[in-house]
mmCIF file of C-alpha atoms in Angstrom:
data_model
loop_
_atom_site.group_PDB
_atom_site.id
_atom_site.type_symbol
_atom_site.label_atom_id
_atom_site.label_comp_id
_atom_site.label_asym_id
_atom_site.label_seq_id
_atom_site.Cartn_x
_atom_site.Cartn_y
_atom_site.Cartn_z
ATOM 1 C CA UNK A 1 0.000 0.000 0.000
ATOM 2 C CA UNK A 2 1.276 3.652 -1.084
ATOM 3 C CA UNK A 3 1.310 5.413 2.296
ATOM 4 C CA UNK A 4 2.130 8.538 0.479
ATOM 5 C CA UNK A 5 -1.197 11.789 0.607
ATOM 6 C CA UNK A 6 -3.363 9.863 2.837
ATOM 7 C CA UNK A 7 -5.988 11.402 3.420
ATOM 8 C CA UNK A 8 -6.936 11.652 7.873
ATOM 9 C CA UNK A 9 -9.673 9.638 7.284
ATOM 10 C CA UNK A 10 -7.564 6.829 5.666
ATOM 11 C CA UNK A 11 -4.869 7.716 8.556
ATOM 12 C CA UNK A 12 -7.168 6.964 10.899
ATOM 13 C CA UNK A 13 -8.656 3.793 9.372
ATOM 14 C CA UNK A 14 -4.809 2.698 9.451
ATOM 15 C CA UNK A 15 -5.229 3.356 13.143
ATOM 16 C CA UNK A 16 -8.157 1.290 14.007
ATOM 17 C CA UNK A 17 -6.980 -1.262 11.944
ATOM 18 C CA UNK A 18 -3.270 -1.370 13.408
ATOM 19 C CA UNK A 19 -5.041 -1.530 16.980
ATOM 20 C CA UNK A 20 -7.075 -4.549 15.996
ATOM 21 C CA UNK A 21 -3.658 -6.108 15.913
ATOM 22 C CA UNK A 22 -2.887 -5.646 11.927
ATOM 23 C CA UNK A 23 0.422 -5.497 11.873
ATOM 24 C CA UNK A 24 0.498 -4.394 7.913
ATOM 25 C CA UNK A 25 -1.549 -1.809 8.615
ATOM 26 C CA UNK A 26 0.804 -0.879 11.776
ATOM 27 C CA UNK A 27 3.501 -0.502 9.638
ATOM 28 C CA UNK A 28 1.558 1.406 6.677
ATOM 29 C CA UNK A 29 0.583 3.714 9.456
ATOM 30 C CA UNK A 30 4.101 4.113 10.901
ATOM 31 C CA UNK A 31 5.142 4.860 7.449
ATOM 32 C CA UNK A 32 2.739 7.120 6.621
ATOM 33 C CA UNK A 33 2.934 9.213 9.394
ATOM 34 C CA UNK A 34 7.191 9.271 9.873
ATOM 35 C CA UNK A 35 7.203 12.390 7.538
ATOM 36 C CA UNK A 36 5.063 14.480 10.108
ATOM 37 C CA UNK A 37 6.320 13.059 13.028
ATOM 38 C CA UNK A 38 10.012 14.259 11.732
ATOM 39 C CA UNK A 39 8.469 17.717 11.012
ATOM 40 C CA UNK A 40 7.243 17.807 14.957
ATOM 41 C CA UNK A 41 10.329 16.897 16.455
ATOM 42 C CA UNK A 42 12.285 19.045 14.125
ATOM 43 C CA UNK A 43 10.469 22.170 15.497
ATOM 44 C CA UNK A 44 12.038 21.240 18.714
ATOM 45 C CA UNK A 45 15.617 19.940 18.058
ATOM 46 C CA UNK A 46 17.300 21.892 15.739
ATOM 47 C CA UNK A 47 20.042 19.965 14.860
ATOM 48 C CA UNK A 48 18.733 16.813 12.363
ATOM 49 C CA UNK A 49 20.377 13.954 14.111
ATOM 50 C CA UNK A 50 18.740 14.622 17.348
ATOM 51 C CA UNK A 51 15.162 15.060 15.775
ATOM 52 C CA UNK A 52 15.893 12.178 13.744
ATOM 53 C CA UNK A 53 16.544 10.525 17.195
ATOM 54 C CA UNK A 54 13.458 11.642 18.526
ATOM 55 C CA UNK A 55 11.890 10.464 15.607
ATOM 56 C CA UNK A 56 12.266 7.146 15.630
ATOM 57 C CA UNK A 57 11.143 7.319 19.536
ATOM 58 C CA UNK A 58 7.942 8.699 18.559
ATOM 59 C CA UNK A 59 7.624 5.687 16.176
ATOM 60 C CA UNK A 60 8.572 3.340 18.815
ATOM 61 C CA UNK A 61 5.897 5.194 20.662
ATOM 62 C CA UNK A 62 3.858 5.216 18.876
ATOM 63 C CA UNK A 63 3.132 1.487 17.983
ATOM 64 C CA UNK A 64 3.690 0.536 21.665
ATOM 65 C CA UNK A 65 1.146 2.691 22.806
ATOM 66 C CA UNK A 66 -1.843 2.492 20.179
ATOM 67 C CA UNK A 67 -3.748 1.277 21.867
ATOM 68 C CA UNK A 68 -4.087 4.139 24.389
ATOM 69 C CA UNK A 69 -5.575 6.587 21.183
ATOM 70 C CA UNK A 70 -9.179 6.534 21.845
ATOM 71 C CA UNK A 71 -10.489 7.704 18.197
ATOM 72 C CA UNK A 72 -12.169 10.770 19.530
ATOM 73 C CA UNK A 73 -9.865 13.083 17.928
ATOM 74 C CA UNK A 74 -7.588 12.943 14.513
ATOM 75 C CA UNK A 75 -4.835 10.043 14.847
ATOM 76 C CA UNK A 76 -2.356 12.704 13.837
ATOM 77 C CA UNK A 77 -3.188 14.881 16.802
ATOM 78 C CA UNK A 78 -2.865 11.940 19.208
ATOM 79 C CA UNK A 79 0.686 11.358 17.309
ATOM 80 C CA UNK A 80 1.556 15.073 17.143
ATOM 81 C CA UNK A 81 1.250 15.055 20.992
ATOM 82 C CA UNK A 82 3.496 11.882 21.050
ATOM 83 C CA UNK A 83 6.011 13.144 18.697
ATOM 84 C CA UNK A 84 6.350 16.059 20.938
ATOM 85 C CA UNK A 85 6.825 14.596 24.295
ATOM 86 C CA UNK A 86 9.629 11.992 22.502
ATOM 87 C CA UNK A 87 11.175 15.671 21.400
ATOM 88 C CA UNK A 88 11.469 16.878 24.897
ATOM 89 C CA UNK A 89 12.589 13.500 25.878
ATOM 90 C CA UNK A 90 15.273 13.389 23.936
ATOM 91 C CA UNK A 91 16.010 16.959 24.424
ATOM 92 C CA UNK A 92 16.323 16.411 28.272
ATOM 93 C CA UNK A 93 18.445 12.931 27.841
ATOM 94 C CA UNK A 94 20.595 15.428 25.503
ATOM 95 C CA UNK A 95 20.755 17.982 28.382
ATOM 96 C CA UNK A 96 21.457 15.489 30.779
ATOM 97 C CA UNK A 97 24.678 14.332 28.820
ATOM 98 C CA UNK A 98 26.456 17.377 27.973
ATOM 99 C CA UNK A 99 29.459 18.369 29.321
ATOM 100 C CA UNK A 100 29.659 22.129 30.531
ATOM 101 C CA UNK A 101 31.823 24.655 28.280
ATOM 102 C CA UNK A 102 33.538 27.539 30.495
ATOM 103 C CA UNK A 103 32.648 30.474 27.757
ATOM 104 C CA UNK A 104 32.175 33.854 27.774
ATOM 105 C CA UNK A 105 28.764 34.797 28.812
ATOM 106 C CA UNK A 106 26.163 34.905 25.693
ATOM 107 C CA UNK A 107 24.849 38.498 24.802
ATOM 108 C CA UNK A 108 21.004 38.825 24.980
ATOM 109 C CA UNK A 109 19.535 38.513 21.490
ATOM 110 C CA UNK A 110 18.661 41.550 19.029
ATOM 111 C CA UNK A 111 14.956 41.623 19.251
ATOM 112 C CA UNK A 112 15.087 43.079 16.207
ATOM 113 C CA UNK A 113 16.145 39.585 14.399
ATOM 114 C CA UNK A 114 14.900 37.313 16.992
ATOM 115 C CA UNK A 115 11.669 35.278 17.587
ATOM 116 C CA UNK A 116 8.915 37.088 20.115
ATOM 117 C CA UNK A 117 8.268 33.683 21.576
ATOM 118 C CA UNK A 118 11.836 32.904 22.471
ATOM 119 C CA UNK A 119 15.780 34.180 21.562
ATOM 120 C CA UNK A 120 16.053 30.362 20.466
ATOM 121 C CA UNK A 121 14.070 27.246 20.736
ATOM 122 C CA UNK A 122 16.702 26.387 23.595
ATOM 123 C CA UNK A 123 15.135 29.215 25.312
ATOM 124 C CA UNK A 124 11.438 27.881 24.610
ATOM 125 C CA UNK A 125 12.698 24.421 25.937
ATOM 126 C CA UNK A 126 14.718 25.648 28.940
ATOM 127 C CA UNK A 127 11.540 27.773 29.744
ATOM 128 C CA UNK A 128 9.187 24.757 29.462
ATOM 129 C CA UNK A 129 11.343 22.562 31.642
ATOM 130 C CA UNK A 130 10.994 25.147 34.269
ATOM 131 C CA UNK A 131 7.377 25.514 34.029
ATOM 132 C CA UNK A 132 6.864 21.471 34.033
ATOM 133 C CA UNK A 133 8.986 21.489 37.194
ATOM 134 C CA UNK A 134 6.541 23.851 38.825
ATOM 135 C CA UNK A 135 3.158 24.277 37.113
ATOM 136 C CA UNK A 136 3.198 20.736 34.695
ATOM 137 C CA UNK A 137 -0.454 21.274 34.049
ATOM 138 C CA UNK A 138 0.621 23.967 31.763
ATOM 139 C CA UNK A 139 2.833 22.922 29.555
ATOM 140 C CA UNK A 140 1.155 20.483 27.237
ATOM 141 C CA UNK A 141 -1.802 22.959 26.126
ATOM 142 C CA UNK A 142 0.808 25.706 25.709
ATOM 143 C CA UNK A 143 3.221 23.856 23.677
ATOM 144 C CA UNK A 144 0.122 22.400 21.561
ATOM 145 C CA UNK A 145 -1.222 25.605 21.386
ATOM 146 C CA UNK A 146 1.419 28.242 20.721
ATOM 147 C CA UNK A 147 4.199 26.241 19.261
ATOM 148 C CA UNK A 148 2.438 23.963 17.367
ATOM 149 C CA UNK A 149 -0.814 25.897 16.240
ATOM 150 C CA UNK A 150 -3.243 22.968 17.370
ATOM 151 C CA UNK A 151 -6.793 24.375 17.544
ATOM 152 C CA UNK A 152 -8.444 24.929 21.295
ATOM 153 C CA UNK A 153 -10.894 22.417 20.590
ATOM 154 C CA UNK A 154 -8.492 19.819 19.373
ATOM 155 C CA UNK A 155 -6.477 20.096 21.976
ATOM 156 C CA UNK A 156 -9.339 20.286 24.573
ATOM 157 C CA UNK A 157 -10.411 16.520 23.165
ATOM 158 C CA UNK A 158 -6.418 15.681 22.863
ATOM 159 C CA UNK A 159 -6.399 16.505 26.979
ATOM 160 C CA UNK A 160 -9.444 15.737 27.817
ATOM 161 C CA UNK A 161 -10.790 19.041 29.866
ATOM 162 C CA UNK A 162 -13.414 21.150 28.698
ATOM 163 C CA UNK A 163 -12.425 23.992 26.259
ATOM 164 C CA UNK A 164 -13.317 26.654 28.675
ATOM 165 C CA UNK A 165 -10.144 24.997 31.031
ATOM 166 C CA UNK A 166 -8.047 24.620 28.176
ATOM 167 C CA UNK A 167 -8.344 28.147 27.145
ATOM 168 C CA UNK A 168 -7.535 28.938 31.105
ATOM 169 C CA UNK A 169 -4.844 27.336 31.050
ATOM 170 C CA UNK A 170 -3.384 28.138 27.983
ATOM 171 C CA UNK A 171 -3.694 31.882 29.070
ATOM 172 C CA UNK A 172 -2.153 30.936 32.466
ATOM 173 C CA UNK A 173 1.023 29.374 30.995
ATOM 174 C CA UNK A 174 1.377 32.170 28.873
ATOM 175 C CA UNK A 175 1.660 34.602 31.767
ATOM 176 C CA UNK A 176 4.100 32.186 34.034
ATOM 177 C CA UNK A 177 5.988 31.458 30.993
ATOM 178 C CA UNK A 178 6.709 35.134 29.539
ATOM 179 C CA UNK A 179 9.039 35.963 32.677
ATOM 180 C CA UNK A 180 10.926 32.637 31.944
ATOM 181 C CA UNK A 181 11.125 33.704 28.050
ATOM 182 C CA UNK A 182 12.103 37.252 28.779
ATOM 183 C CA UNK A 183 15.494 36.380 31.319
ATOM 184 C CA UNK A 184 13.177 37.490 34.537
ATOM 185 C CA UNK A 185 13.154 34.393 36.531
#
């Protein structure tokens, strides 16, 4: 089967199938969605090798644990939330392993040339790892939300809180994350 412009419906079908215990379809489904799974982790790790890494978590992931996707939203936003969390796994693991550098202390970024959300995704990350440490509730709607454009109601069904909470607290981790963002914290 040519896993290539599924449609979400025929995604999804994949899905249910592959969680009947197909294992063809398992692996059409893996292959199909590999390209968007890359694309997720990518917008977390910049460097390819490590998103590549966190790639083939996600996959792992992914066919481990598909059972747990209920079908009441897209399979692609169940993976996009899996793809994610294998990101900031691997990200951490990465963090974990690196050896400190004695170097001169980095200037702040131009705002002129820099993101508004963050002088560099390590900032995004280092500012999510905080706010998981202290407020994890936070993080998962805010990173769906504002890094990864998923709609309020998708993620709402994705959570599994009403959309008036996931709005809340979306709007919440905004305000304890812009200190973290800006270098106040």
């Amino acid at each position: 089967m040519s896993t290539e412009g599924l449609t979400a419906d025929e995604i999804d079908d994949l899905a249910r199938r592959a969680q009947s215990g197909d294992r063809d379809a398992l692996e059409d489904l893996l292959a199909a969605v590999q390209p968007r799974a890359l694309r997720v982790c990518r917008g977390v790790l910049p460097h390819l090798a490590d998103a590549e890494d966190a790639c083939q978590e996600a996959l792992i992931n992914i066919a481990g644990k598909i059972g747990s996707w209920g079908g009441q939203s897209r399979f692609t936003t169940w993976m996009h939330v899996v793809a994610v969390n294998a990101a900031r796994s691997t990200y951490r693991r990465l963090k974990n392993q690196a050896v400190p550098v004695e170097t001169a202390p980095l200037e702040r970024p131009d705002p002129r040339t820099t993101s508004v959300i963050a002088g560099t995704r390590l900032d995004l990350l280092e500012a999510m790892e905080t706010l998981e440490r202290d407020h994890p509730k936070y993080v998962e709607p805010l990173m769906l939300r504002d890094v990864y454009g998923l709609p309020y109601d998708e993620i709402a069904t994705l959570v599994g809180v009403p959309l008036g909470t996931i709005k809340a607290q979306i709007h919440h981790g905004r305000k304890l994350a812009r200190p973290l963002l800006r270098g106040d914290a």
